[in-house]
CSV table of C-alpha atoms in Angstrom, one decimal:
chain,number,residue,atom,x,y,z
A,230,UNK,CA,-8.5,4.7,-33.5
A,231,UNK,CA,-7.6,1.6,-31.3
A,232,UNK,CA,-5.5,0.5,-34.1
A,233,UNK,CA,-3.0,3.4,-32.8
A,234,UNK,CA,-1.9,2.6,-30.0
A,235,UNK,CA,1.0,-0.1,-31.7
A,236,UNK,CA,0.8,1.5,-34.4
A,237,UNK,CA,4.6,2.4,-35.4
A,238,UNK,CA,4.7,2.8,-39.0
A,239,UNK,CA,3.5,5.9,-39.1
A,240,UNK,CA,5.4,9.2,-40.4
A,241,UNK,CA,5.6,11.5,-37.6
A,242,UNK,CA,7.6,13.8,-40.0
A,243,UNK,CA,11.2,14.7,-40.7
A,244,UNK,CA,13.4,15.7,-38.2
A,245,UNK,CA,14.1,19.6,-38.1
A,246,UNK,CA,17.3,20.9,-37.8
A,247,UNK,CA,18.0,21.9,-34.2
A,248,UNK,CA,17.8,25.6,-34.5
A,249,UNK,CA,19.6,27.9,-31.8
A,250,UNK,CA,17.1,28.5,-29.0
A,251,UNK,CA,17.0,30.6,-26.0
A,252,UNK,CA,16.3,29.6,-22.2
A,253,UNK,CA,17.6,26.7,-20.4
A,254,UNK,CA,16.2,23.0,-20.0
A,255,UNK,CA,13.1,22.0,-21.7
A,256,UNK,CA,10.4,20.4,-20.1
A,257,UNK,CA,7.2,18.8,-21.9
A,258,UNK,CA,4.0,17.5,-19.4
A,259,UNK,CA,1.5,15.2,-20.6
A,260,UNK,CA,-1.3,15.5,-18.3
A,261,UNK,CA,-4.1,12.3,-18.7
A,262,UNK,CA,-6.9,13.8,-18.1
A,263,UNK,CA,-9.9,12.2,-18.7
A,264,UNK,CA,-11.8,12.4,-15.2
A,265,UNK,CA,-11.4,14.5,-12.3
A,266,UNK,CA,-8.5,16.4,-11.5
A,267,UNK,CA,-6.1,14.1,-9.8
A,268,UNK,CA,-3.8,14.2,-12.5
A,269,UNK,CA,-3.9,17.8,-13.7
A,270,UNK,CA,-3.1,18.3,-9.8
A,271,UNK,CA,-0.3,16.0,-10.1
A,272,UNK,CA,1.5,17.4,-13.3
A,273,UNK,CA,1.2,21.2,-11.6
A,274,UNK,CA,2.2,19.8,-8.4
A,275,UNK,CA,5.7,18.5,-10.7
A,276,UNK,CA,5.6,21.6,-13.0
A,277,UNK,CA,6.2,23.9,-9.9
A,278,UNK,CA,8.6,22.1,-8.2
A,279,UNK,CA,10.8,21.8,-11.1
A,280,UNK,CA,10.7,25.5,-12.1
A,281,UNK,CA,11.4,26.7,-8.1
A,282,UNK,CA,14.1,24.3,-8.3
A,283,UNK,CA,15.5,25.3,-11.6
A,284,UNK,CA,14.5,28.9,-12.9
A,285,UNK,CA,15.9,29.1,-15.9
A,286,UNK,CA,13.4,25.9,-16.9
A,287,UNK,CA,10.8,26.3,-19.0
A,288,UNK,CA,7.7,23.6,-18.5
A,289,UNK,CA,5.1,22.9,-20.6
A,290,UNK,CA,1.9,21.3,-19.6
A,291,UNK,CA,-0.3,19.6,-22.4
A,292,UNK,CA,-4.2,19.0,-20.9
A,293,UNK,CA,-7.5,18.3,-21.7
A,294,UNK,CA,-9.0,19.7,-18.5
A,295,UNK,CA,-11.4,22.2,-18.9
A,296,UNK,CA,-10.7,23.7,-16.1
A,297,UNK,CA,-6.7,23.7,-15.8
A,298,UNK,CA,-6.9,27.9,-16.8
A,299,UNK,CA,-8.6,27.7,-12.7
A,300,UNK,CA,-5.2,26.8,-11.8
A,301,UNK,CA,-2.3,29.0,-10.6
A,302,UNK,CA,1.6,28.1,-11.8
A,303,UNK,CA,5.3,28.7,-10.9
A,304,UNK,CA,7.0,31.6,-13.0
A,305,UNK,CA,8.1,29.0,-16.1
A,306,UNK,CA,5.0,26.9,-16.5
A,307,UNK,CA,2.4,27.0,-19.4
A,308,UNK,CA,-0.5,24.8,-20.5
A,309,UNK,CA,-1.4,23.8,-24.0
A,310,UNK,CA,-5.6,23.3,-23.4
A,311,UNK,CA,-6.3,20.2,-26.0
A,312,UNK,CA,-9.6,19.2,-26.5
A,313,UNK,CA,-11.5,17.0,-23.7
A,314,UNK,CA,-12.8,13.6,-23.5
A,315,UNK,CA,-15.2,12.6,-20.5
A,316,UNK,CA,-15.4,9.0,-18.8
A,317,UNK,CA,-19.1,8.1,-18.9
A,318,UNK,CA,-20.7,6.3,-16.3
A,319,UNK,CA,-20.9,3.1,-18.2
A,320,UNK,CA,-16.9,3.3,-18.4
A,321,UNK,CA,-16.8,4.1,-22.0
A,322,UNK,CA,-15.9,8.0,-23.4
A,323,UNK,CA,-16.9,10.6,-25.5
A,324,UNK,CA,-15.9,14.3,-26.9
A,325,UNK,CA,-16.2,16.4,-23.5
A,326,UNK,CA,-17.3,19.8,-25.7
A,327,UNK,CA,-16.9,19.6,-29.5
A,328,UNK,CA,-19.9,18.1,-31.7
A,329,UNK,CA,-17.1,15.5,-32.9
A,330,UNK,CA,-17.0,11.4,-32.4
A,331,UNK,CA,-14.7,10.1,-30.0
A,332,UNK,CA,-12.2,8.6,-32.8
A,333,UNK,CA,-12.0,12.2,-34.7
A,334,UNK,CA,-11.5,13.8,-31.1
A,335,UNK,CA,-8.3,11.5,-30.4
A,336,UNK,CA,-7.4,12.4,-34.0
A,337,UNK,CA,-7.2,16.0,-33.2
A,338,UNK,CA,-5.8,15.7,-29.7
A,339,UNK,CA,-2.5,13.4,-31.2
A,340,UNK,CA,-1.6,15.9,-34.0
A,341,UNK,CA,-1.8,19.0,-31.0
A,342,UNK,CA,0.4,16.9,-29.3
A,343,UNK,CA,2.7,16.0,-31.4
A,344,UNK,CA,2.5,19.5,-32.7
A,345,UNK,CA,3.9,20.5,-29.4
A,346,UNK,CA,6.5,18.1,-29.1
A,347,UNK,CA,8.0,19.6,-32.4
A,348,UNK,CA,7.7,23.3,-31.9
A,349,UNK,CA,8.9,23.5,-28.2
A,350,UNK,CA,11.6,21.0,-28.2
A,351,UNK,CA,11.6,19.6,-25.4
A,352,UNK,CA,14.5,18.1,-23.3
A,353,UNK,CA,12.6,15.9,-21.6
A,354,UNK,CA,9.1,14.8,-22.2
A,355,UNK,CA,7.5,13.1,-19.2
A,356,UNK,CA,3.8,11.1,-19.9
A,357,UNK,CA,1.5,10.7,-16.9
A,358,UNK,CA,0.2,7.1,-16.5
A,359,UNK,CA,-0.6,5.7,-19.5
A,360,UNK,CA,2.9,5.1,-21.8
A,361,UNK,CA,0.8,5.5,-25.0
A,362,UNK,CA,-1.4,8.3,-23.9
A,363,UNK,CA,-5.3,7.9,-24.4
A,364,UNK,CA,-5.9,5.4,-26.5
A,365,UNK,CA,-2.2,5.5,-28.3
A,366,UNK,CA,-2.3,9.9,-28.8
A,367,UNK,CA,1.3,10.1,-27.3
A,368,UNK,CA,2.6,7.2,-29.6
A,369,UNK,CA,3.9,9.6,-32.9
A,370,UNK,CA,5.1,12.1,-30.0
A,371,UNK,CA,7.4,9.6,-28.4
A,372,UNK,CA,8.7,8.2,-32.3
A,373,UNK,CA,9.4,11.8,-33.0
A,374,UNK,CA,11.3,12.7,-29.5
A,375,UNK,CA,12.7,9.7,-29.4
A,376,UNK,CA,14.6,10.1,-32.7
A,377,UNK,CA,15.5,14.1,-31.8
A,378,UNK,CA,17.0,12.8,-28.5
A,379,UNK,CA,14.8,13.9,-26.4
A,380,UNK,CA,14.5,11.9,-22.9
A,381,UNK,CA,11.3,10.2,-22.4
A,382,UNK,CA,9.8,9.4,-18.9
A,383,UNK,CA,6.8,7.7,-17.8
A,384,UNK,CA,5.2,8.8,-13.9
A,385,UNK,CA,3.2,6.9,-12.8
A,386,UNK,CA,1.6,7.0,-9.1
A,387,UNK,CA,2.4,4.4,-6.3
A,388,UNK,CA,-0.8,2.5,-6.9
A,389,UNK,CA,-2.2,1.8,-10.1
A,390,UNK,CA,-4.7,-1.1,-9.6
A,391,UNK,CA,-5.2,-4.4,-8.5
A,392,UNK,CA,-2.9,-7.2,-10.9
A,393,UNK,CA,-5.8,-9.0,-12.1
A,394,UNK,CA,-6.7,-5.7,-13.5
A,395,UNK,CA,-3.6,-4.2,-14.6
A,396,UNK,CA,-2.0,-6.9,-16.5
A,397,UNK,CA,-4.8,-7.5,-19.1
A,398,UNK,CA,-5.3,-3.5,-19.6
A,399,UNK,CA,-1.9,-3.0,-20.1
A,400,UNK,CA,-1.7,-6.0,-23.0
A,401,UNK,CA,-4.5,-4.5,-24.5
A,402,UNK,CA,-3.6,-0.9,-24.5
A,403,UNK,CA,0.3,-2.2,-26.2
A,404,UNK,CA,1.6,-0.2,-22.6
A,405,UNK,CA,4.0,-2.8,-21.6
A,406,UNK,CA,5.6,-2.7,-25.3
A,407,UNK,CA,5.6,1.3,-25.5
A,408,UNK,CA,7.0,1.0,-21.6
A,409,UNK,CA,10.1,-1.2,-23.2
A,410,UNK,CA,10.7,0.6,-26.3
A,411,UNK,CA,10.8,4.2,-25.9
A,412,UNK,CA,11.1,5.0,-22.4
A,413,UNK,CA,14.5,6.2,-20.5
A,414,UNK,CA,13.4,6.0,-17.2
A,415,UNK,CA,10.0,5.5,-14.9
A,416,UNK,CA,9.3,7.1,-12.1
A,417,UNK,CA,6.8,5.7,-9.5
A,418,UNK,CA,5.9,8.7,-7.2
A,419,UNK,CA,5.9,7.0,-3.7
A,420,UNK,CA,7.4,4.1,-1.9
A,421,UNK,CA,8.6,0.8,-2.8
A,422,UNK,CA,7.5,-0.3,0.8
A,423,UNK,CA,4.2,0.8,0.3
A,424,UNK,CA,3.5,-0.3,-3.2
A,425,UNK,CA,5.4,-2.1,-6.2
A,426,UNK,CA,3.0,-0.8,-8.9
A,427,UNK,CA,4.4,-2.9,-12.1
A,428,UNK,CA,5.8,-5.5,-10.2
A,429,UNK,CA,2.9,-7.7,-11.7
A,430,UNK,CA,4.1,-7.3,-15.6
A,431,UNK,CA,7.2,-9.3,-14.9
A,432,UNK,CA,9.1,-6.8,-16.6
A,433,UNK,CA,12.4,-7.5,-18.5
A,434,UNK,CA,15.4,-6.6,-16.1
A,435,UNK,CA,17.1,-4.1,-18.1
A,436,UNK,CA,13.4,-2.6,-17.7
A,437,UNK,CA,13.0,-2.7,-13.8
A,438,UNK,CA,16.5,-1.0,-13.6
A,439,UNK,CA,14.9,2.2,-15.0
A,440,UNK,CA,12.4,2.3,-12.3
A,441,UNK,CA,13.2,5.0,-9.6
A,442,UNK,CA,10.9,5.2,-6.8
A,443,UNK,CA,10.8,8.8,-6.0
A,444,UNK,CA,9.2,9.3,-2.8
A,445,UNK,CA,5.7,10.9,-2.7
A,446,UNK,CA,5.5,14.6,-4.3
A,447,UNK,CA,5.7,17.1,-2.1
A,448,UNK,CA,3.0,19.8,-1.8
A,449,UNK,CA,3.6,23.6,-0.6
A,450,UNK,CA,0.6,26.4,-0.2
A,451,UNK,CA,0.6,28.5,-3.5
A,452,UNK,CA,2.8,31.9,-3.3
A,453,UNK,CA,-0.4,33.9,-3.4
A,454,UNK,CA,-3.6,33.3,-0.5
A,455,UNK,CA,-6.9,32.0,-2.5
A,456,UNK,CA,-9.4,34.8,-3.0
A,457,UNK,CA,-12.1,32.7,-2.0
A,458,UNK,CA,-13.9,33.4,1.1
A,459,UNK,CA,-13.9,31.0,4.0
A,460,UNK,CA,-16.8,30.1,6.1
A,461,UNK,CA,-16.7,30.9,9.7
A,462,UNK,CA,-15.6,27.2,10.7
A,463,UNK,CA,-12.4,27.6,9.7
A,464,UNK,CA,-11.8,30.1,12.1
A,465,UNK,CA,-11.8,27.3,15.1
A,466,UNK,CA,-10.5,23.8,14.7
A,467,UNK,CA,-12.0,21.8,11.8
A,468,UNK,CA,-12.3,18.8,9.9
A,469,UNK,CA,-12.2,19.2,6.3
A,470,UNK,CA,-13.6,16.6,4.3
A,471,UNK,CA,-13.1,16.5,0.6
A,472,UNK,CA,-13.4,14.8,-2.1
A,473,UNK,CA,-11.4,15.7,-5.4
A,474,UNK,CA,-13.3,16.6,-8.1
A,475,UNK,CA,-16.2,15.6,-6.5
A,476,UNK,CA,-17.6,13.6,-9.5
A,477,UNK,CA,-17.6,10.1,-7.7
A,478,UNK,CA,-17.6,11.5,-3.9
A,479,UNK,CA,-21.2,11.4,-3.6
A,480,UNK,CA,-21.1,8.5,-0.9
A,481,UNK,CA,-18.4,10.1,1.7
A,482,UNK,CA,-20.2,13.0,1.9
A,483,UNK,CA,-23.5,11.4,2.2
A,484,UNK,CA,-21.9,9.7,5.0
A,485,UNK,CA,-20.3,12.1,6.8
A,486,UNK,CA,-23.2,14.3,7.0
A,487,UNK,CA,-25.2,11.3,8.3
A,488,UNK,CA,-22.8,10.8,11.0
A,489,UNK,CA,-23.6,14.3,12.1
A,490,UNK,CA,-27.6,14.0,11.9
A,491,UNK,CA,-27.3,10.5,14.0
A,492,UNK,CA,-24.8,11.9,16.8
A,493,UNK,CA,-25.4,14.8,18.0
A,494,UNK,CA,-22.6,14.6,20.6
A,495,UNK,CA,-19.5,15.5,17.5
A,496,UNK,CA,-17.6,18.1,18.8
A,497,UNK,CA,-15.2,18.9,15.9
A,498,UNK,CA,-17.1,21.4,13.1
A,499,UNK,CA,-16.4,20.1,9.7
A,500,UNK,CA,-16.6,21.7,6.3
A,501,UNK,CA,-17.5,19.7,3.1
A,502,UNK,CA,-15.6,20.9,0.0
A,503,UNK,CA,-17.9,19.6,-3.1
A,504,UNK,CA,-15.2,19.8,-6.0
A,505,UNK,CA,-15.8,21.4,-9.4
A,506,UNK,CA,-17.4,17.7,-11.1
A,507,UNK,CA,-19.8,17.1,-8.2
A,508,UNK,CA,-23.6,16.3,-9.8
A,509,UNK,CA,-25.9,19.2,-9.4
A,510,UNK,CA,-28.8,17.4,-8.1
A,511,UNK,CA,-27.3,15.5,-5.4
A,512,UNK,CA,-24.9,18.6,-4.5
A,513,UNK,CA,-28.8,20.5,-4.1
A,514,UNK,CA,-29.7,18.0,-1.7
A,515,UNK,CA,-26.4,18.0,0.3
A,516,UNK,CA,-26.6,21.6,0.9
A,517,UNK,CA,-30.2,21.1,2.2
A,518,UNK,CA,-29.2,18.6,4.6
A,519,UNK,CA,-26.0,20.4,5.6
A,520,UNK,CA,-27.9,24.0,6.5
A,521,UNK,CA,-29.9,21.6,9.3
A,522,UNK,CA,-26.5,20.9,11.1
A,523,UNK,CA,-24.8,23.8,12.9
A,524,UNK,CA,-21.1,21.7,13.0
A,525,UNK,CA,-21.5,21.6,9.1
A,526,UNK,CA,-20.7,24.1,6.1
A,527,UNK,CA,-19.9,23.2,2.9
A,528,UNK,CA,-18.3,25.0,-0.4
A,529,UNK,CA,-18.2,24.6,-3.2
A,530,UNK,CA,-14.5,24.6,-4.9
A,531,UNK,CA,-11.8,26.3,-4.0
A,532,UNK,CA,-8.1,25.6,-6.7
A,533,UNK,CA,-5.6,26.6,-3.9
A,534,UNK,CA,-6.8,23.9,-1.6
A,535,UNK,CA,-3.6,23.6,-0.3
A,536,UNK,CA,-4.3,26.7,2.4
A,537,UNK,CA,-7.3,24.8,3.0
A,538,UNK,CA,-5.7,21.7,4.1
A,539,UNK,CA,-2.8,23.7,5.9
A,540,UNK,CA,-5.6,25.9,8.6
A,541,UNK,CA,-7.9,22.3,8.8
A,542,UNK,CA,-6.7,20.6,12.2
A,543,UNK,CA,-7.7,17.5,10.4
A,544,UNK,CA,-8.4,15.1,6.8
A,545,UNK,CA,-11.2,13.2,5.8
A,546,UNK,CA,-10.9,12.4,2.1
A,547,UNK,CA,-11.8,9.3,-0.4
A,548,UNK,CA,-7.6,8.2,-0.4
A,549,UNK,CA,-6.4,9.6,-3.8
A,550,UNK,CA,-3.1,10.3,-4.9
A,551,UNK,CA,-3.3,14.0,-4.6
A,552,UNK,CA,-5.1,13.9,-1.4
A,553,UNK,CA,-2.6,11.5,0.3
A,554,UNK,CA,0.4,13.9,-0.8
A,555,UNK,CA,-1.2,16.8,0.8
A,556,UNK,CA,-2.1,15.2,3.9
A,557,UNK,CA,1.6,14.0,4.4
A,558,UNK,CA,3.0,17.4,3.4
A,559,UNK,CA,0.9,19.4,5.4
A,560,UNK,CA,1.6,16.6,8.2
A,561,UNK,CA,-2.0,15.9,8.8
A,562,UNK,CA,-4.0,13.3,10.9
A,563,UNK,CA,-6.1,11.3,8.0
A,564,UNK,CA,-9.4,9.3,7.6
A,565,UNK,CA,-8.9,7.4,4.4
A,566,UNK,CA,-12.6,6.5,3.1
A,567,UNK,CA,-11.5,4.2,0.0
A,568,UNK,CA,-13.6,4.2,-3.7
A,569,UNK,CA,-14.1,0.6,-4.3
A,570,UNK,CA,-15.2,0.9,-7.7
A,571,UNK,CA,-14.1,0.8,-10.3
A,572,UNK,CA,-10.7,0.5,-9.3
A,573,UNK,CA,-9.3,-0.5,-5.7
A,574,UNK,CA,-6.5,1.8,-6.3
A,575,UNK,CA,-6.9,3.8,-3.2
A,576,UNK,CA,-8.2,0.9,-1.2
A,577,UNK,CA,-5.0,-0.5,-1.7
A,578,UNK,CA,-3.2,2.8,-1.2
A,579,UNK,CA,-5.2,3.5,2.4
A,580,UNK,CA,-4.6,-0.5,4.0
A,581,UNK,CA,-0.5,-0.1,2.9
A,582,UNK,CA,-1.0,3.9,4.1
A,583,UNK,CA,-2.5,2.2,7.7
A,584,UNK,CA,-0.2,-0.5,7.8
A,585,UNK,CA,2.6,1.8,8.0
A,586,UNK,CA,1.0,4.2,10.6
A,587,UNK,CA,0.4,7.4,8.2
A,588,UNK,CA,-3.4,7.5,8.2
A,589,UNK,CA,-6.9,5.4,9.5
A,590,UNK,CA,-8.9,4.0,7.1
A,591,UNK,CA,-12.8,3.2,7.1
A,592,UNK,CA,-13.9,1.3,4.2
A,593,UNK,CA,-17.5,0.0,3.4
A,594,UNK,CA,-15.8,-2.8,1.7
A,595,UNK,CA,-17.1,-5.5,4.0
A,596,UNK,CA,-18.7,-3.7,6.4
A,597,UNK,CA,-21.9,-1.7,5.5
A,598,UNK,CA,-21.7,2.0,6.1
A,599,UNK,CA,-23.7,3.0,9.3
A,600,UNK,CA,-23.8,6.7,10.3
A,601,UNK,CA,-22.1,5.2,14.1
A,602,UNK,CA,-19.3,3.9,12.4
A,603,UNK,CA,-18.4,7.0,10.7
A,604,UNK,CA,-19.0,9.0,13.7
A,605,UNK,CA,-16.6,6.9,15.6
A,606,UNK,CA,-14.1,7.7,13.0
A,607,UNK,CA,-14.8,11.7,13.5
A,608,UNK,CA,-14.5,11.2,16.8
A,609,UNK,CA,-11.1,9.6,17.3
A,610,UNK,CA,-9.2,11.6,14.9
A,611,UNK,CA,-7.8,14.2,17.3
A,612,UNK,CA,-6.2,11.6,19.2
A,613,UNK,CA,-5.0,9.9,16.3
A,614,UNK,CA,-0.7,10.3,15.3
A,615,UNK,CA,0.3,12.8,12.9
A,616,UNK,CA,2.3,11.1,9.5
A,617,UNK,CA,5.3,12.9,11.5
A,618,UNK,CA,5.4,11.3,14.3
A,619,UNK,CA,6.3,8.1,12.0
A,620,UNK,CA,9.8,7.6,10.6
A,621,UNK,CA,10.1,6.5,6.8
A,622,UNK,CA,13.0,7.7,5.5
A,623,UNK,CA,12.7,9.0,1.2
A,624,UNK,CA,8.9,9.4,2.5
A,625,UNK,CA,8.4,12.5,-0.3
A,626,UNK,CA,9.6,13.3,-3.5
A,627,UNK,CA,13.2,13.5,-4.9
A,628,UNK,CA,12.3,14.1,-8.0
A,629,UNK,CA,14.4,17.2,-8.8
A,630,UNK,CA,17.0,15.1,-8.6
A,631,UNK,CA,16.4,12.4,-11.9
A,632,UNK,CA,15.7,15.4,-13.7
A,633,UNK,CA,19.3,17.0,-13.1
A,634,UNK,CA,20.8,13.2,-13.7
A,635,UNK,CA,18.6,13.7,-17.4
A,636,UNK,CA,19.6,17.0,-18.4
A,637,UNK,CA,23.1,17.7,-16.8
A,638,UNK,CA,25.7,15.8,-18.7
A,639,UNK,CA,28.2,15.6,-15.9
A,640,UNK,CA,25.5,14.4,-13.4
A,641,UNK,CA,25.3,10.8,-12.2
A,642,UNK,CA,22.8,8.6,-14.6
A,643,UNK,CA,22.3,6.2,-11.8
A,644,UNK,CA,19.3,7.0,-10.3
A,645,UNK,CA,19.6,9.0,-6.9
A,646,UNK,CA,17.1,6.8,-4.7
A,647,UNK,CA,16.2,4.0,-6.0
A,648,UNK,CA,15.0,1.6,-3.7
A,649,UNK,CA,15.1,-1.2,-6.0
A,650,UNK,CA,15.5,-5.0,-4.8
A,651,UNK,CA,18.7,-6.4,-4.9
């Protein structure tokens, strides 16, 4: 199935003739989800905000999260639910559910997608981070769209990973050749003075001038309050610390709870949110620890976080996309605890993030992890500036406005913020 991912020749079928259709503009999502949730919560994050923008849209989300049915959408959004895959912990992947190898998995997954692409239409088709999809599934999707005229854009966040490691994935995945030939426009979702995430690929300049940096995307509570019941912490000022998913946030909150069993002097209460992918053994053991500690609670998941991160008086989260959108919406004061591994992609995020004022950062990246360090950290965040209080101006999203510039014929096709070097 590697063989895919360049693989051109192959008949994606003859175009249909365009049919009349009802509705307004068509908009097709695929959502690369192979671990955690960050971008499943990034594709309904740009679902909703195109639909309350634009009513008469009609968006459709293709997933392989089992869990995306947890998630509540804007009037105009569906999901198509393909079949998972699952990152294992020695990086490789397999089926998530079906009793299927990984090859005959992909298999199914590309002809659902491309399935979709030819029964709703789409105006505009926009890929999440990787141009040819998991290991090439989007490729007969974008040959099709591309010759029905459909407009084809690739998001990708505002940090990707370090060069060394970016270049040399990309070459082997065919991305930078897929990036050149099918795609109208990408859109980085954040700053170029934070982050130039392709600047590394040296790509051709007719290229770069599709890139539009869009801002970050901008996160609002859900119309409806979450049904989940909150623990009595949240009725007084607290710290929420959270961590995704939860399936590789095992060492913040073993860290932050250890800040609170060496110092008994923290004020601030704080509640541990878990995450849906969190292992079951070492979530039994947290909950132990946290029932000693009467400044701790903890729960489990909650998929309207957003009202969550709105009532906490403060953030302490790993530094992933979604997290760093939320705590700038919500105008929040941050403690960014980077992952390291396997990628340094919010590492990097959280020292550009610092070095513009927007959030603090504690890394164990070359210093080791005490619990006084982190309790330090707890400490100082009350007096630490709100992302507010610090002027950068296209700081989040203007994404709404490519997409008119796509769809509305008498609309500018220059992009509307650019922020590209002159």
């Amino acid at each position: 199935m590697a063989d895919l991912v360049m693989d051109l020749s192959q008949d994606a079928g003859p175009l249909p003739a365009k049919p009349e259709r009802s509705g307004g503009t068509r908009v097709l999502i695929y959502s690369h989800d192979t671990f955690g949730l960050g971008h499943l919560r990034r594709s309904r994050a740009l679902a909703n905000a195109i639909v309350e923008d634009r009513p008469d849209t009609s968006v459709v989300i293709i997933s392989g999260s089992p869990i995306i049915g947890n998630f509540e959408f804007g009037s105009g959004v569906d999901y198509i639910r393909i079949p998972g895959v699952t990152k294992l912990p020695d990086g490789d992947y397999r089926s998530l559910n079906l009793n299927v190898n990984l090859d005959e998995a992909v298999g199914l997954r590309q002809a659902l997608i491309l399935q979709a692409a030819k029964a709703f239409k789409p105006d505009v088709f926009i890929v999440d981070k990787e141009p040819t999809g998991f290991r090439g599934e989007v490729v007969p999707a974008l040959e099709y769209l591309k010759a029905a005229g459909c407009r084809l854009v690739l998001g990708i966040r505002d940090v990707m990973d370090e060069p060394a490691l970016l270049v040399p994935e990309w070459e082997r995945k065919g991305a930078k050749e897929a990036l050149i030939r099918y795609y109208d426009e990408i859109w980085v979702y954040g700053l170029k003075d934070v982050y130039q995430p392709l600047k590394a690929l040296n790509l051709p300049a007719d290229v770069d001038k599709r890139i539009t940096y869009t801002g970050y995307l901008r996160r609002d509570v859900p119309p409806t309050p979450s049904l989940t019941r909150y623990p009595k912490i949240t009725k007084q000022p607290f710290i929420l610390v959270t961590t995704g998913g939860g399936g590789d946030g095992d060492h913040l909150i073993d860290w932050v709870i250890s800040a609170y069993e060496a110092d008994a002097g923290l004020e601030q209460p704080a509640l541990i949110l878990f995450g849906p992918f969190i292992d079951r053994d070492k979530r039994g053991s947290f909950v132990e620890r946290i029932a000693k500690q009467p400044k701790l609670d903890v729960m489990s998941f909650d998929n309207k976080i957003e009202w969550l991160m709105k009532k906490a008086d403060a953030i302490v989260a790993m530094g992933g996309y979604n997290t760093f959108c939320e705590a700038l919406s919500f105008d929040k004061r941050t403690l960014i605890v980077p992952r390291t591994k396997p990628r340094l992609e919010q590492y990097i995020r959280a020292v550009e993030a610092e070095r513009l004022g927007l959030v603090r950062m504690l890394s164990d990246y070359e210093e080791p992890p005490t619990p006084e360090r982190m309790a330090d950290a707890l400490r100082s965040l009350s007096a630490q500036p709100r992302p507010s209080e610090v002027t950068i101006p296209g700081l989040l999203d203007r994404v709404k406005e490519r997409l008119k510039a796509l769809t509305d014929p008498e609309a500018s096709s220059a992009p509307a913020y650019r922020q590209a070097a002159e």
